[in-house]
Coordinates of C-alpha atoms in Angstrom, one line a residue:
X73 CA -218.6 48.0 45.9
X74 CA -218.5 45.1 48.3
X75 CA -216.5 42.1 47.0
X76 CA -216.2 38.5 48.2
X77 CA -213.0 36.6 47.3
X78 CA -213.1 32.9 47.0
X79 CA -210.0 30.7 46.4
X80 CA -209.9 27.0 45.6
X81 CA -207.1 24.5 45.8
X82 CA -204.6 23.6 43.1
X83 CA -206.5 20.3 42.6
X84 CA -209.8 19.5 40.8
X85 CA -212.4 21.6 42.5
X86 CA -216.2 22.0 42.3
X87 CA -217.1 25.5 43.4
X88 CA -220.7 26.8 43.9
X89 CA -220.5 30.5 44.5
X90 CA -223.3 31.4 47.0
X91 CA -225.0 34.8 47.2
X92 CA -224.2 36.6 50.4
X93 CA -226.3 39.5 51.7
X94 CA -224.9 42.9 50.8
X95 CA -222.4 41.7 48.2
X96 CA -222.7 42.7 44.6
X97 CA -219.5 41.3 43.1
X98 CA -217.7 38.0 43.6
X99 CA -214.1 37.0 42.6
X100 CA -213.3 33.4 42.3
X101 CA -209.8 32.1 41.5
X102 CA -210.0 28.3 40.9
X103 CA -206.2 27.9 40.5
X104 CA -204.8 24.8 38.7
X105 CA -206.7 21.7 38.1
X106 CA -209.8 20.8 36.1
X107 CA -212.4 22.8 38.0
X108 CA -216.2 23.3 37.8
X109 CA -217.3 26.7 38.9
X110 CA -221.0 27.7 39.1
X111 CA -221.8 31.4 39.6
X112 CA -224.8 33.2 40.9
X113 CA -227.3 35.7 39.6
X114 CA -224.9 38.4 40.9
X115 CA -221.9 39.6 38.8
X116 CA -218.7 37.5 39.1
X117 CA -215.1 37.5 38.0
X118 CA -214.2 33.9 37.7
X119 CA -210.7 32.7 36.7
X120 CA -210.5 29.0 36.0
X121 CA -206.7 28.9 36.1
X122 CA -204.8 26.1 34.5
X123 CA -206.7 22.9 33.6
X124 CA -209.7 21.9 31.6
X125 CA -212.4 24.0 33.4
X126 CA -216.2 24.3 33.2
X127 CA -217.2 27.9 34.1
X128 CA -220.9 29.0 34.3
X129 CA -221.6 32.6 35.2
X130 CA -225.3 32.1 35.6
X131 CA -226.9 35.6 35.9
X132 CA -225.4 39.0 36.2
X133 CA -222.7 40.8 34.3
X134 CA -219.8 38.3 34.5
X135 CA -216.1 38.2 33.4
X136 CA -215.1 34.5 32.9
X137 CA -211.5 33.6 32.2
X138 CA -210.6 30.1 31.1
X139 CA -206.8 30.6 31.3
X140 CA -204.8 27.5 30.2
X141 CA -206.5 24.3 29.2
X142 CA -209.5 23.2 27.1
X143 CA -212.3 25.1 28.8
X144 CA -216.1 25.2 28.4
X145 CA -217.3 28.7 29.4
X146 CA -221.0 29.7 29.7
X147 CA -221.9 33.3 30.3
X148 CA -225.6 32.8 31.3
X149 CA -228.0 35.7 31.6
X150 CA -226.7 39.2 31.2
X151 CA -224.0 40.8 29.1
X152 CA -220.8 38.9 29.8
X153 CA -217.2 38.8 28.8
X154 CA -215.7 35.4 28.1
X155 CA -212.0 34.7 27.5
X156 CA -210.7 31.2 26.7
X157 CA -207.0 31.8 27.1
X158 CA -204.6 29.0 25.8
X159 CA -206.3 25.8 24.7
X160 CA -209.2 24.7 22.6
X161 CA -212.1 26.3 24.2
X162 CA -215.9 26.3 23.8
X163 CA -217.6 29.7 24.5
X164 CA -221.3 30.1 25.0
X165 CA -222.3 33.6 25.9
X166 CA -226.0 33.5 25.5
X167 CA -228.2 32.6 28.5
X168 CA -231.7 32.9 27.1
X169 CA -232.3 36.5 27.9
X170 CA -233.0 39.6 25.8
X171 CA -230.7 42.6 25.1
X172 CA -227.6 40.6 25.8
X173 CA -224.3 41.7 24.2
X174 CA -221.6 39.2 25.1
X175 CA -217.9 39.6 24.3
X176 CA -216.3 36.3 23.3
X177 CA -212.6 35.9 22.9
X178 CA -211.1 32.4 22.5
X179 CA -207.6 33.7 22.3
X180 CA -205.1 30.9 21.5
X181 CA -206.1 27.5 20.2
X182 CA -208.9 26.1 18.0
X183 CA -211.9 27.6 19.7
X184 CA -215.6 27.1 19.1
X185 CA -218.1 30.0 19.4
X186 CA -221.5 28.6 20.0
X187 CA -224.3 30.8 18.5
X188 CA -226.9 28.0 18.5
X189 CA -227.5 24.3 19.3
X190 CA -229.8 21.6 18.0
X191 CA -232.7 23.2 19.9
X192 CA -232.5 26.9 19.1
X193 CA -230.6 29.7 17.5
X194 CA -229.2 32.2 20.1
X195 CA -229.4 36.0 20.1
X196 CA -232.7 36.1 18.1
X197 CA -235.0 38.1 20.4
X198 CA -234.0 41.8 20.1
X199 CA -233.0 42.5 16.4
X200 CA -229.7 44.4 16.7
X201 CA -229.9 44.8 20.5
X202 CA -228.6 41.3 21.4
X203 CA -225.6 39.6 19.8
X204 CA -222.2 38.1 20.4
X205 CA -219.1 40.2 19.7
X206 CA -216.5 37.7 18.6
X207 CA -213.0 39.0 19.1
X208 CA -209.8 37.6 17.6
X209 CA -211.4 35.1 15.2
X210 CA -208.7 32.8 13.9
X211 CA -208.5 30.4 10.9
X212 CA -208.6 27.4 13.3
X213 CA -211.7 28.6 15.1
X214 CA -215.3 27.4 14.5
X215 CA -218.7 29.1 14.8
X216 CA -221.5 26.8 15.6
X217 CA -225.0 27.7 14.3
X218 CA -228.4 26.0 14.4
X219 CA -229.9 24.7 11.2
X220 CA -228.4 25.2 7.7
X221 CA -226.3 27.8 6.0
X222 CA -229.3 29.2 4.0
X223 CA -230.8 30.4 7.3
X224 CA -227.9 32.9 7.7
X225 CA -226.3 35.8 5.8
X226 CA -223.3 38.0 6.2
X227 CA -223.1 41.8 6.0
X228 CA -220.8 44.6 7.0
X229 CA -221.3 46.0 10.6
X230 CA -219.1 48.9 11.3
X231 CA -215.7 47.7 10.0
X232 CA -216.5 44.1 10.9
X233 CA -218.7 41.3 9.6
X234 CA -222.2 40.6 11.0
X235 CA -223.9 37.2 11.0
X236 CA -227.7 37.7 10.4
X237 CA -230.7 35.4 10.4
X238 CA -234.4 35.9 9.7
X239 CA -233.8 37.2 6.2
X240 CA -231.1 39.6 7.3
X241 CA -233.2 41.3 10.0
X242 CA -231.8 39.7 13.1
X243 CA -228.1 40.3 14.0
X244 CA -226.7 37.4 16.1
X245 CA -223.0 38.1 16.0
X246 CA -220.3 40.6 15.0
X247 CA -217.0 38.9 14.0
X248 CA -213.9 41.0 14.3
X249 CA -211.0 39.9 12.0
X250 CA -210.6 36.8 10.0
X251 CA -213.9 36.8 8.1
X252 CA -215.3 38.8 5.1
X253 CA -218.9 39.3 4.1
X254 CA -218.4 37.3 0.9
X255 CA -217.6 34.1 2.8
X256 CA -219.7 31.1 1.6
X257 CA -221.3 29.7 4.8
X258 CA -222.2 26.4 3.1
X259 CA -218.6 25.5 2.1
X260 CA -216.4 27.3 4.7
X261 CA -215.3 24.7 7.3
X262 CA -215.2 27.3 10.0
X263 CA -219.0 27.2 10.2
X264 CA -220.6 24.1 11.8
X265 CA -224.4 23.6 11.6
X266 CA -226.3 21.4 14.1

């Protein structure tokens, strides 16, 4: 595997990772500062470092690390792994594709897992073949969904809890820890509807 390593400064950086011929993996370490890092359609490992970062993996199978700070992390197309680190992070794995399985781990802080916005619900194109796997769900975390609570249901998936839409036929997320299938989505403040 050929790898390109890109390092930023310890200040506030804007980094556009550019595709180079023959490379199939990029590593970007943004260091400290509130950075904005935009990936490519190739796979990347992006570490935002300390600071309130905005990381966008674009396409490819990416690993995006927010590290310290209140970060916004977008996986983009492809099955990605997003980790917020310390801070109150916003994790958006879905990039509009099909058959995406994204791993989302907010880690420490009050994190928001975005599974939909005012325009559309995410992970609704491939039944049980595309969804977010939410790791380490805490009492202070939130799950954002499009619409209203009645559009969703909970059921057991493996030893975890699945969030379903379309009358229980479309899996959009599997939540590990911190949630049970009898949770009332309409009254539980961990669920935010837009």
